[in-house]
PDB file of C-alpha atoms in Angstrom:
ATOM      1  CA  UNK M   1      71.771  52.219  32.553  1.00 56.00           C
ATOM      2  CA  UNK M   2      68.402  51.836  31.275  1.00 73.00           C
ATOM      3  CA  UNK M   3      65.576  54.778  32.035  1.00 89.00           C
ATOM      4  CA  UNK M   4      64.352  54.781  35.668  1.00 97.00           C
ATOM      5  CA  UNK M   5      61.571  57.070  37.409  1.00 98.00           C
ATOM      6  CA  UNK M   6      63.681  59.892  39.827  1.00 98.00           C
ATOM      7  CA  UNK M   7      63.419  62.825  41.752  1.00 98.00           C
ATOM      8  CA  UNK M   8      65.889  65.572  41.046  1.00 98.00           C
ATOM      9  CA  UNK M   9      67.092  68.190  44.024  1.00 98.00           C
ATOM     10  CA  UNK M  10      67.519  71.281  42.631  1.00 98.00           C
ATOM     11  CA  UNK M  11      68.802  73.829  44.705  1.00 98.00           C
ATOM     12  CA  UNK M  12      68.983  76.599  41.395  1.00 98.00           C
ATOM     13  CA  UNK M  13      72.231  76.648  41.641  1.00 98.00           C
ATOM     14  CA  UNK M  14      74.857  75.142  39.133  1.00 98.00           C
ATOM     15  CA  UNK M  15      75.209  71.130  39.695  1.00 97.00           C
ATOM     16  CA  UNK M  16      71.855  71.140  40.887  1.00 98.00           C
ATOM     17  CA  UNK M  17      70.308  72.516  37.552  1.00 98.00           C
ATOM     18  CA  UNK M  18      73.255  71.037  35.414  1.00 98.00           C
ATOM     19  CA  UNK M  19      71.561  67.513  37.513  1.00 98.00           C
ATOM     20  CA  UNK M  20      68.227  68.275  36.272  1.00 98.00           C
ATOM     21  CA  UNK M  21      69.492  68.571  32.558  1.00 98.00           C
ATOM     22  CA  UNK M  22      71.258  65.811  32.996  1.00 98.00           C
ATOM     23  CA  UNK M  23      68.255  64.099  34.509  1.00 98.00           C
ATOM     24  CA  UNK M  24      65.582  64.712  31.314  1.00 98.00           C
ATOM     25  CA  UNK M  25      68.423  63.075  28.850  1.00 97.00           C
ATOM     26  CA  UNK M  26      69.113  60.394  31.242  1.00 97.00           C
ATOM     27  CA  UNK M  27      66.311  59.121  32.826  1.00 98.00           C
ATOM     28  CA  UNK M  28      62.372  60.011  33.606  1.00 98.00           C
ATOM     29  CA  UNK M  29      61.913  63.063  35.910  1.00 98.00           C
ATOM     30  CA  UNK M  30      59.026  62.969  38.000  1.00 98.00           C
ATOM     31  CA  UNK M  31      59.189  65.354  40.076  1.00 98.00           C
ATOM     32  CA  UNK M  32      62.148  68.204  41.816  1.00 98.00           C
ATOM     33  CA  UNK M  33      62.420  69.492  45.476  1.00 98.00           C
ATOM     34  CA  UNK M  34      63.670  72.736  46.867  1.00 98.00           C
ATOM     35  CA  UNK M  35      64.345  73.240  50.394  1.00 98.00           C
ATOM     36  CA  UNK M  36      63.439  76.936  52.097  1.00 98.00           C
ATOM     37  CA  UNK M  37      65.493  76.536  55.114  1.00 98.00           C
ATOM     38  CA  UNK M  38      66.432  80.292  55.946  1.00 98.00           C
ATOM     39  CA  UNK M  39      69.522  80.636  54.220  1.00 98.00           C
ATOM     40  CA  UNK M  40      70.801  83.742  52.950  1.00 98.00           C
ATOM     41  CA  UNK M  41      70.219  82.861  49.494  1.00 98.00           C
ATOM     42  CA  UNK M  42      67.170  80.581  49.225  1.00 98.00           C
ATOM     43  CA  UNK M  43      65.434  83.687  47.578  1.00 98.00           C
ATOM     44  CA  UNK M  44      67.819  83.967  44.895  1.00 98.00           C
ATOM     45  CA  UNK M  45      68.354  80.779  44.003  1.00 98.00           C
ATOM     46  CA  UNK M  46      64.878  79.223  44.514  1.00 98.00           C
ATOM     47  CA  UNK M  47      63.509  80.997  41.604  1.00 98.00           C
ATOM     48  CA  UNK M  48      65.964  79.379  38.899  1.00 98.00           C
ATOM     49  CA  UNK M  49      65.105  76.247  40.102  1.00 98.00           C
ATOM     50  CA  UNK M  50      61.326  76.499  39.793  1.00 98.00           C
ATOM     51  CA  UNK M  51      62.065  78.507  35.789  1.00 98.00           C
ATOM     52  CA  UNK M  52      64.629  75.092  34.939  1.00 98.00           C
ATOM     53  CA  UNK M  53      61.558  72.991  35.926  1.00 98.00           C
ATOM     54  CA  UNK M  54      58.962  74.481  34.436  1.00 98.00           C
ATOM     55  CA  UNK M  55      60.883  74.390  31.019  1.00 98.00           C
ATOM     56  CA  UNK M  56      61.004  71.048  30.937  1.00 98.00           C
ATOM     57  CA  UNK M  57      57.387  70.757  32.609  1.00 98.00           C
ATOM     58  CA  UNK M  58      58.570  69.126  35.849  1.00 98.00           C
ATOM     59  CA  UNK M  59      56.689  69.596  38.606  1.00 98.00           C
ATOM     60  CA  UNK M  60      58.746  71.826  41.389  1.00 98.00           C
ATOM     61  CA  UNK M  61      57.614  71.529  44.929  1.00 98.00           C
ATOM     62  CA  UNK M  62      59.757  73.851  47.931  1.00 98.00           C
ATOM     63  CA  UNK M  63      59.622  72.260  51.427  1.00 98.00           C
ATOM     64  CA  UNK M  64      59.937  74.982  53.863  1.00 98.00           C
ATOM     65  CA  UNK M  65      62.273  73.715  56.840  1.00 98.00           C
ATOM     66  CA  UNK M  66      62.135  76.652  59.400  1.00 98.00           C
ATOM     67  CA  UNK M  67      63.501  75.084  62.410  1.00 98.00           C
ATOM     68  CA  UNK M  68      66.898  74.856  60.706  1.00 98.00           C
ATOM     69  CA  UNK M  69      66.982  78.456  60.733  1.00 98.00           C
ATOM     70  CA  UNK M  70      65.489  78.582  64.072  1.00 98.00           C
ATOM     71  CA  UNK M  71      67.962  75.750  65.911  1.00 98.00           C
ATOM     72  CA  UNK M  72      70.905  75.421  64.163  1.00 98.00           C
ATOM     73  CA  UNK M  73      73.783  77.620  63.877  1.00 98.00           C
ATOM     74  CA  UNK M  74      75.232  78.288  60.758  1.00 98.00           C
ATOM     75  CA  UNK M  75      76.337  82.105  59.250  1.00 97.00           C
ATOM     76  CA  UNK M  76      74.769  80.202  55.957  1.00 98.00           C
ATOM     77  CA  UNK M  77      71.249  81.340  57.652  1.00 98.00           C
ATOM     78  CA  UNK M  78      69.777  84.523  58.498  1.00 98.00           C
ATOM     79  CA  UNK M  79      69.828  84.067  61.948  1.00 98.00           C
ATOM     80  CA  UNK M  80      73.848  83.317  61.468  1.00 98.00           C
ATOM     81  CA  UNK M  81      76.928  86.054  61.554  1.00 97.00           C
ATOM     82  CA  UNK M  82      78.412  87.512  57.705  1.00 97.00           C
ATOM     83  CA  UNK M  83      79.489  85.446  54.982  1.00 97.00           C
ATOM     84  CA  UNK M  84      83.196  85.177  55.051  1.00 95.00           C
ATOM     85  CA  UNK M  85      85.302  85.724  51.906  1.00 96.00           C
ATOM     86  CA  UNK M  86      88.259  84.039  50.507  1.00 93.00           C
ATOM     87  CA  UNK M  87      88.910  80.702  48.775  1.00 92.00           C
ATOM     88  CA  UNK M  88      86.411  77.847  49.409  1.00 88.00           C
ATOM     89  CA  UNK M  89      88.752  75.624  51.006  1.00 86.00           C
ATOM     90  CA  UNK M  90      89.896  78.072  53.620  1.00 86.00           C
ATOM     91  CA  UNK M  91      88.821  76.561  57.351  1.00 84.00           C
ATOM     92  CA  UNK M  92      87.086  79.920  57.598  1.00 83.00           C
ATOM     93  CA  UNK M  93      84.393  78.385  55.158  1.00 88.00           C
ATOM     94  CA  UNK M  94      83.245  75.714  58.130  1.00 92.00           C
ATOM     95  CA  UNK M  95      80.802  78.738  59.515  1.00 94.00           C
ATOM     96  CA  UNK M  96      79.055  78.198  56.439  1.00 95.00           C
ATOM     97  CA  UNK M  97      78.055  74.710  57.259  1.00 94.00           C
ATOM     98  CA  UNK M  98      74.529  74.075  57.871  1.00 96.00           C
ATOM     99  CA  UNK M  99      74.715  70.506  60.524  1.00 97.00           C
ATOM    100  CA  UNK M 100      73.130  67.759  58.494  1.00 96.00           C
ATOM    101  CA  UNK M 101      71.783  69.720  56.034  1.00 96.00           C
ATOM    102  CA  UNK M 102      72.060  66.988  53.228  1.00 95.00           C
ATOM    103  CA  UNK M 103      71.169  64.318  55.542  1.00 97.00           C
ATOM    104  CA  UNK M 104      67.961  66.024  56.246  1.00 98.00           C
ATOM    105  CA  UNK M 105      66.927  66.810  52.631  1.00 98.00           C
ATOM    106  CA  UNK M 106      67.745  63.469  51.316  1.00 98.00           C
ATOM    107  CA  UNK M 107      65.648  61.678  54.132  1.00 98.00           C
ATOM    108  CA  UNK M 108      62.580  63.660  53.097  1.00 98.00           C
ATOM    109  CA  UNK M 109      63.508  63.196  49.494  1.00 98.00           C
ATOM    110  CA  UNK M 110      63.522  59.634  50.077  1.00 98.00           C
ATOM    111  CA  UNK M 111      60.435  59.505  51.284  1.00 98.00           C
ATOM    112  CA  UNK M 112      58.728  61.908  48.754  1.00 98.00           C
ATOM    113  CA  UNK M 113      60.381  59.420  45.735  1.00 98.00           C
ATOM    114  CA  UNK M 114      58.681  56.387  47.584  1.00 98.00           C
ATOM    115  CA  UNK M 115      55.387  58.472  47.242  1.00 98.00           C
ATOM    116  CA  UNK M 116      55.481  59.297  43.841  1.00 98.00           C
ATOM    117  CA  UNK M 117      56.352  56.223  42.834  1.00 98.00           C
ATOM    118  CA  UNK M 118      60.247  56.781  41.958  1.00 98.00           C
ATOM    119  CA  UNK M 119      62.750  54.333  41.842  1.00 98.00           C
ATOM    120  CA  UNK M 120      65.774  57.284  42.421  1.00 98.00           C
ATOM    121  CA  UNK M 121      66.692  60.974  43.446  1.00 98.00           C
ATOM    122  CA  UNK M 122      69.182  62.607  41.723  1.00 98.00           C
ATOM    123  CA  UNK M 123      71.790  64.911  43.580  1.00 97.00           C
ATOM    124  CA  UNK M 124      74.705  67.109  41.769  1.00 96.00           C
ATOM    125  CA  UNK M 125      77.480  66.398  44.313  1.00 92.00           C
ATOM    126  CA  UNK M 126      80.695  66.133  43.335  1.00 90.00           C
ATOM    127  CA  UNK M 127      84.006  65.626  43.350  1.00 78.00           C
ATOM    128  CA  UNK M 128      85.096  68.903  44.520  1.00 75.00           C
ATOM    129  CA  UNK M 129      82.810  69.668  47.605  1.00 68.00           C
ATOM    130  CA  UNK M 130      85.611  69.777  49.441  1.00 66.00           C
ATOM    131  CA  UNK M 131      86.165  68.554  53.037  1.00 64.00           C
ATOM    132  CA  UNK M 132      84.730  70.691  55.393  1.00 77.00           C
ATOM    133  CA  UNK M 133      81.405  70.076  54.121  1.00 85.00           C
ATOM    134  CA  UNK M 134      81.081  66.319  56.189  1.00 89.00           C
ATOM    135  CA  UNK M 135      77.942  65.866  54.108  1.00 89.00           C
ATOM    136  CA  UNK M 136      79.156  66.477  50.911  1.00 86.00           C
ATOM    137  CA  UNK M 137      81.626  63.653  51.170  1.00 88.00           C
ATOM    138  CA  UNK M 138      81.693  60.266  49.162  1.00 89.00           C
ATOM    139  CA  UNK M 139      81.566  58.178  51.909  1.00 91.00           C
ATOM    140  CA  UNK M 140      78.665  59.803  53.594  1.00 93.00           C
ATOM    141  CA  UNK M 141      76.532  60.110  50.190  1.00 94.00           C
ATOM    142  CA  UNK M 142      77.343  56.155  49.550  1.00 96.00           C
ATOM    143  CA  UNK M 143      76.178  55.398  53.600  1.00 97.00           C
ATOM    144  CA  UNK M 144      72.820  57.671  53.382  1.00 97.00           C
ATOM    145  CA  UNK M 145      72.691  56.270  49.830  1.00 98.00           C
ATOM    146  CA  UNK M 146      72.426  52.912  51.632  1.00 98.00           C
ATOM    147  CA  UNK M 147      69.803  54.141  54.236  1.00 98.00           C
ATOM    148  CA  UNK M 148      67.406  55.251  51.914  1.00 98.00           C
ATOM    149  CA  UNK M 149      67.755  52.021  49.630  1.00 98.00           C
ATOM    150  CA  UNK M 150      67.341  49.594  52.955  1.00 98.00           C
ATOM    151  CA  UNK M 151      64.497  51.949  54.192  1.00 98.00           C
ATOM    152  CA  UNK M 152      62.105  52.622  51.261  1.00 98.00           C
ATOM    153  CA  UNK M 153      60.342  49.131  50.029  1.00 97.00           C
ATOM    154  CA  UNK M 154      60.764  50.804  45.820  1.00 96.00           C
ATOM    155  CA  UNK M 155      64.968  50.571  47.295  1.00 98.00           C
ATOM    156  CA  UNK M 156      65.323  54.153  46.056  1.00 98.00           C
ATOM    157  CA  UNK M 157      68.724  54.312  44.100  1.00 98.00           C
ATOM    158  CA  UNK M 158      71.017  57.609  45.297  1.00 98.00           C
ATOM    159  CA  UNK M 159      72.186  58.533  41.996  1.00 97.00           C
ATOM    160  CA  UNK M 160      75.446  61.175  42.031  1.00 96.00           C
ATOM    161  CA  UNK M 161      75.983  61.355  38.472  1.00 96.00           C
ATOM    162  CA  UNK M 162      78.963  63.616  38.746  1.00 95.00           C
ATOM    163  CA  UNK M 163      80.495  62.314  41.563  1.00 92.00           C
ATOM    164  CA  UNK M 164      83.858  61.945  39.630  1.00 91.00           C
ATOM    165  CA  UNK M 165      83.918  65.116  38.455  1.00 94.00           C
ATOM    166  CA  UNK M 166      84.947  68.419  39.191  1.00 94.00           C
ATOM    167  CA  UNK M 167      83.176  72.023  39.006  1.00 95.00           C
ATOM    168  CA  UNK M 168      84.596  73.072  35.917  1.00 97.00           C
ATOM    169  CA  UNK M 169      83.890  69.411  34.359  1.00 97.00           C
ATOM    170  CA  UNK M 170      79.765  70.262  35.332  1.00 97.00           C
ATOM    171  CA  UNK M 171      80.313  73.876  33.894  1.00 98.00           C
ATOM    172  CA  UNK M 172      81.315  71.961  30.529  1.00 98.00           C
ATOM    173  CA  UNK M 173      78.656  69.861  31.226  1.00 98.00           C
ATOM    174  CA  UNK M 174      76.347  72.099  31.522  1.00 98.00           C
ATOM    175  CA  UNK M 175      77.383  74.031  28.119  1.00 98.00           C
ATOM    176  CA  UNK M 176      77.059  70.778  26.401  1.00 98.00           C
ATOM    177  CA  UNK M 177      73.590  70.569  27.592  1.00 98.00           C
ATOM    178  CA  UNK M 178      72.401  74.176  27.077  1.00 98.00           C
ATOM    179  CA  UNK M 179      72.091  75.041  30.682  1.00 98.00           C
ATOM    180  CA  UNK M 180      71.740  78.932  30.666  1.00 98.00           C
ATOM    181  CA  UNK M 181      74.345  79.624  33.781  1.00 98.00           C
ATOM    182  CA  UNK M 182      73.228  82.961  33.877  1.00 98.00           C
ATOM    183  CA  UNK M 183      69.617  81.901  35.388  1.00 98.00           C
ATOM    184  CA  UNK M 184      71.458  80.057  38.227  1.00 98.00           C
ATOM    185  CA  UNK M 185      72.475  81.416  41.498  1.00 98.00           C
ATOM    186  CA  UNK M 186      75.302  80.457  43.978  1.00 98.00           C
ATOM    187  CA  UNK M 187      76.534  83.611  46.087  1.00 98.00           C
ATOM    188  CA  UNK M 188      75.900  83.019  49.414  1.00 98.00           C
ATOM    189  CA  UNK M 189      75.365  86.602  50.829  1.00 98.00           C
ATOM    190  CA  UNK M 190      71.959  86.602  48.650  1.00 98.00           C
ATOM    191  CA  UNK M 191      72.419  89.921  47.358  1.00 97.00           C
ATOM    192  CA  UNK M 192      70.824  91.420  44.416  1.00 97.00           C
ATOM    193  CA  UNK M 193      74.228  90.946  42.142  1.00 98.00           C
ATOM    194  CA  UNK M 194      76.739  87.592  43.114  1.00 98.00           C
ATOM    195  CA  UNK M 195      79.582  89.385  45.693  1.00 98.00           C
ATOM    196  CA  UNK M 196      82.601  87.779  43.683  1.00 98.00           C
ATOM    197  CA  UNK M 197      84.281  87.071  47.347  1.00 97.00           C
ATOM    198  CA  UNK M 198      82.412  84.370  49.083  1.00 96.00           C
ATOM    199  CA  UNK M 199      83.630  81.314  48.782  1.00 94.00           C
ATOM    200  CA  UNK M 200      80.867  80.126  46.373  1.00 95.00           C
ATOM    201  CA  UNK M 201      80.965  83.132  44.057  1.00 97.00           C
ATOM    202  CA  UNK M 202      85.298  82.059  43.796  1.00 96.00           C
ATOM    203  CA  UNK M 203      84.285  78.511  43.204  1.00 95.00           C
ATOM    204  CA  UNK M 204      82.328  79.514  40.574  1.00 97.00           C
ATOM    205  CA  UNK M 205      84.039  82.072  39.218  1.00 98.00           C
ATOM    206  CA  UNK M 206      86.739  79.322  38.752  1.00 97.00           C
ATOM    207  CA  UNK M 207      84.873  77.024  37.000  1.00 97.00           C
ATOM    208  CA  UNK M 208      84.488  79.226  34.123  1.00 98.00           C
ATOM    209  CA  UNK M 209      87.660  79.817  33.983  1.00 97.00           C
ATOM    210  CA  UNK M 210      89.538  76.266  34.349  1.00 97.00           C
ATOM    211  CA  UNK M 211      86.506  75.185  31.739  1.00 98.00           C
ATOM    212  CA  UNK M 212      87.334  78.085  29.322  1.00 98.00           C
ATOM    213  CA  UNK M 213      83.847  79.125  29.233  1.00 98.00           C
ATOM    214  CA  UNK M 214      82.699  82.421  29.353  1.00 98.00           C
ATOM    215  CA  UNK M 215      81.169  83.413  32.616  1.00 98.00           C
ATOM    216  CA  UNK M 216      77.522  85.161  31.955  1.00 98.00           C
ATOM    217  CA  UNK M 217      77.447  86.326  35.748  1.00 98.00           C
ATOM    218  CA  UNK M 218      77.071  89.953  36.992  1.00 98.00           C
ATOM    219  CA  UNK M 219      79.395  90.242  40.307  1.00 98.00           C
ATOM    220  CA  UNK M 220      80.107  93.379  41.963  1.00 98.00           C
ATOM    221  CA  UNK M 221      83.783  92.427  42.238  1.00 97.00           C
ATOM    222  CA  UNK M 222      85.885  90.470  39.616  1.00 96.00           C
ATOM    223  CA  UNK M 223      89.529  91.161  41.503  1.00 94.00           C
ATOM    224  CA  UNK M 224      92.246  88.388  41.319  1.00 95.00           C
ATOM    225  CA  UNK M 225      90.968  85.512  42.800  1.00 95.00           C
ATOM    226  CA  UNK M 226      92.536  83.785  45.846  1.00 93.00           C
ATOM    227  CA  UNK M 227      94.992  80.519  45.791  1.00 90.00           C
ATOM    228  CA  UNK M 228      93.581  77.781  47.678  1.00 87.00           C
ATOM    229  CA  UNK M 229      95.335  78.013  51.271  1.00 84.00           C
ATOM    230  CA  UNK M 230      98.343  75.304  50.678  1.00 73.00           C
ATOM    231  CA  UNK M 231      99.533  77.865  47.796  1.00 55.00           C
ATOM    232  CA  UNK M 232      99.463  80.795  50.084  1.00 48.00           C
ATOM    233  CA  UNK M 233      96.257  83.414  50.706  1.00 42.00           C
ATOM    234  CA  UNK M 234      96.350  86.769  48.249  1.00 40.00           C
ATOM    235  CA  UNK M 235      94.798  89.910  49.662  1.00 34.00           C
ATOM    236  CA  UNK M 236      91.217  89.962  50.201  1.00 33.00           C
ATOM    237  CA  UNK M 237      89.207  92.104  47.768  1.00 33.00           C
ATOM    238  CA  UNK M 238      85.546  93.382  48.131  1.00 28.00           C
TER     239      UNK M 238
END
């Protein structure tokens, strides 16, 4: 694929800055978005997005969305209940979902590539956001993927560039690439140190280990981690 003009979203998490790596080899970055929508962890993560960016000299912009914290209901957000623990595939993980959340970024990153001029954005999904995210999904990234091609006049191009792979496969990625993991954040509770109990901090703390990488982050607990809920749930540890 030859070089086109995109916008990255970069959350400062793991795909998102392993995407904006990615992103510099692959094609011309014009510009990134972060979102500030009253989650738990915006503070933490927000941060490593804007230092990934300004390494490479991309400009960083974070669109505040207030009313999500406000209106919707989600234990994700501040105005939510606690972060459950356990394994990210546990049905217990659907209060994390934020309604739309994805939906809503991507139409205002649609509309921000127009203006600058882009021809794509760039997203890190992949192939293990598992199903009780709705907007995580293939078939909703290919339909809003469609939307924002049929409703910019540039045809903006929704580019998942690790759409076939899994977590650990963007950890090894990301190694490959020289993405310092330790200046990205994914616990959800937003604490000063990842919990190593949320659902994130589990996902990520298997990643490093199904990629054989060592793991550079600090979490307050590194007990045995839980089997996904068709294998049977281990004790909870905190």
């Amino acid at each position: 694929m030859s070089k086109i003009k995109v916008v990255v979203l970069v959350s400062g998490g793991m795909d998102s800055v392993t995407a904006l790596y990615h992103a510099v080899v692959e094609h011309d970055v014009v510009g990134a978005l972060s979102f500030d929508y009253g989650s738990k962890h915006n503070h933490r993560e927000i941060p490593f997005a804007a230092d990934h960016c300004a390494q490479f000299g991309v400009s960083h912009r974070v669109i505040k969305l207030s009313f999500i914290n406000e209106l919707f209901a989600s234990d994700l957000l501040q105005s939510g209940g606690a972060i459950p623990d356990g394994h990210y595939e546990e049905l217990s993980m659907k209060q994390t979902v934020v309604p739309f959340r994805n939906g809503i970024m991507l139409s205002i990153s649609g509309g921000f590539a127009e203006s600058v001029d882009a021809n794509g954005l760039v997203i890190g999904a992949h192939a293990g956001d598992h199903a009780i995210y709705p907007d995580c999904r293939e078939t909703f990234m290919k339909a809003m993927g469609d939307a924002i091609r049929l409703g910019t006049y540039a045809e903006i191009e929704l580019l998942r560039p690790f759409i076939s792979l899994t977590k650990a496969q963007i950890a090894r990625r990301g190694h490959e690439l020289g993405v310092d993991f330790s200046k990205t954040w994914s616990c959800y509770k937003g604490r000063d140190v990842h919990c190593g109990t949320c659902g994130t901090c589990v996902e990520r703390r298997e990643a490093f280990q199904v990629a054989g990488l060592p793991d550079p982050t600090a979490y307050e607990s590194t007990a045995q981690l839980p089997l996904p809920p068709e294998q049977g749930a281990t004790p909870r540890h905190s």
